Amino acid sequence: MDKKDFAFGKQNYIICAVSVLLIIVGFILMTGPASTVEGGFEPDIFSTKRIVVAPMVCFAGFLLMIVGILYPRKKEMPDEKKEQN
């Protein structure tokens, strides 16, 4: 069976998957109790976790996604050279 020539290598897909997980974690960190009129003012909407840490985690995930896309794929040796080595 012929090996398909994909645009990315295995390492690229691993980096992109890690970056997607990092972005999801960042969005989960942003969640919390809502500030509703019925319950009164909720000061947790201004917590450091929600307005500083979570956006930084998401930003790191987006940067890692760019790295995953631009990471160079390793060149494979031709079949003749594989047999000689």
Tab-separated table of C-alpha atoms in Angstrom:
chain	number	residue	atom	x	y	z
A	1	MET	CA	0.000	0.000	0.000
A	2	ASP	CA	1.392	3.397	-0.951
A	3	LYS	CA	2.177	5.870	1.781
A	4	LYS	CA	0.042	8.980	1.474
A	5	ASP	CA	1.860	12.301	1.205
A	6	PHE	CA	0.192	14.399	3.879
A	7	ALA	CA	0.788	18.124	4.247
A	8	PHE	CA	1.984	17.727	7.842
A	9	GLY	CA	4.123	15.186	9.602
A	10	LYS	CA	3.311	13.335	12.805
A	11	GLN	CA	5.110	15.952	14.908
A	12	ASN	CA	2.975	18.739	13.394
A	13	TYR	CA	-0.240	16.957	14.330
A	14	ILE	CA	0.967	16.369	17.879
A	15	ILE	CA	1.873	20.046	18.334
A	16	CYS	CA	-1.481	21.154	16.896
A	17	ALA	CA	-3.393	18.753	19.169
A	18	VAL	CA	-1.548	20.049	22.236
A	19	SER	CA	-2.293	23.624	21.207
A	20	VAL	CA	-6.017	22.856	20.805
A	21	LEU	CA	-6.047	21.345	24.292
A	22	LEU	CA	-4.256	24.418	25.647
A	23	ILE	CA	-6.838	26.715	24.052
A	24	ILE	CA	-9.683	24.643	25.528
A	25	VAL	CA	-8.073	24.814	28.977
A	26	GLY	CA	-7.802	28.590	28.619
A	27	PHE	CA	-11.484	28.917	27.807
A	28	ILE	CA	-12.398	26.644	30.712
A	29	LEU	CA	-10.354	28.896	33.007
A	30	MET	CA	-12.421	31.864	31.822
A	31	THR	CA	-15.671	30.292	32.960
A	32	GLY	CA	-17.182	30.959	36.332
A	33	PRO	CA	-20.259	32.302	38.018
A	34	ALA	CA	-22.093	34.984	36.097
A	35	SER	CA	-22.823	38.397	37.524
A	36	THR	CA	-26.608	38.513	37.570
A	37	VAL	CA	-28.899	41.208	38.852
A	38	GLU	CA	-30.927	38.688	40.843
A	39	GLY	CA	-27.999	37.353	42.850
A	40	GLY	CA	-26.276	40.704	43.281
A	41	PHE	CA	-22.839	41.708	42.136
A	42	GLU	CA	-20.368	38.869	41.745
A	43	PRO	CA	-16.777	40.158	42.252
A	44	ASP	CA	-15.329	36.914	40.861
A	45	ILE	CA	-15.757	38.249	37.311
A	46	PHE	CA	-12.683	40.411	37.955
A	47	SER	CA	-10.492	37.627	39.347
A	48	THR	CA	-6.909	37.359	38.143
A	49	LYS	CA	-7.553	33.858	36.837
A	50	ARG	CA	-10.341	35.026	34.538
A	51	ILE	CA	-8.861	38.257	33.184
A	52	VAL	CA	-5.110	37.558	33.160
A	53	VAL	CA	-4.206	33.876	33.344
A	54	ALA	CA	-6.882	32.453	31.038
A	55	PRO	CA	-6.228	34.858	28.126
A	56	MET	CA	-2.489	34.213	28.439
A	57	VAL	CA	-3.071	30.450	28.273
A	58	CYS	CA	-5.289	30.880	25.191
A	59	PHE	CA	-2.707	33.147	23.565
A	60	ALA	CA	0.022	30.567	24.227
A	61	GLY	CA	-2.212	27.951	22.601
A	62	PHE	CA	-2.687	30.099	19.504
A	63	LEU	CA	1.058	30.740	19.259
A	64	LEU	CA	1.731	27.029	19.620
A	65	MET	CA	-0.746	26.375	16.801
A	66	ILE	CA	1.295	28.662	14.536
A	67	VAL	CA	4.433	26.747	15.532
A	68	GLY	CA	2.670	23.463	14.774
A	69	ILE	CA	1.714	24.656	11.315
A	70	LEU	CA	5.111	26.107	10.440
A	71	TYR	CA	7.248	23.353	12.013
A	72	PRO	CA	9.292	21.779	9.214
A	73	ARG	CA	8.571	18.176	8.372
A	74	LYS	CA	11.561	15.851	8.556
A	75	LYS	CA	12.746	14.549	5.214
A	76	GLU	CA	12.658	10.803	4.775
A	77	MET	CA	15.498	8.949	3.163
A	78	PRO	CA	14.797	7.386	-0.236
A	79	ASP	CA	14.295	3.618	-0.333
A	80	GLU	CA	17.740	2.975	-1.850
A	81	LYS	CA	19.551	4.721	0.991
A	82	LYS	CA	17.454	2.937	3.621
A	83	GLU	CA	18.553	-0.443	2.302
A	84	GLN	CA	22.255	0.518	2.318
A	85	ASN	CA	22.191	1.756	5.951
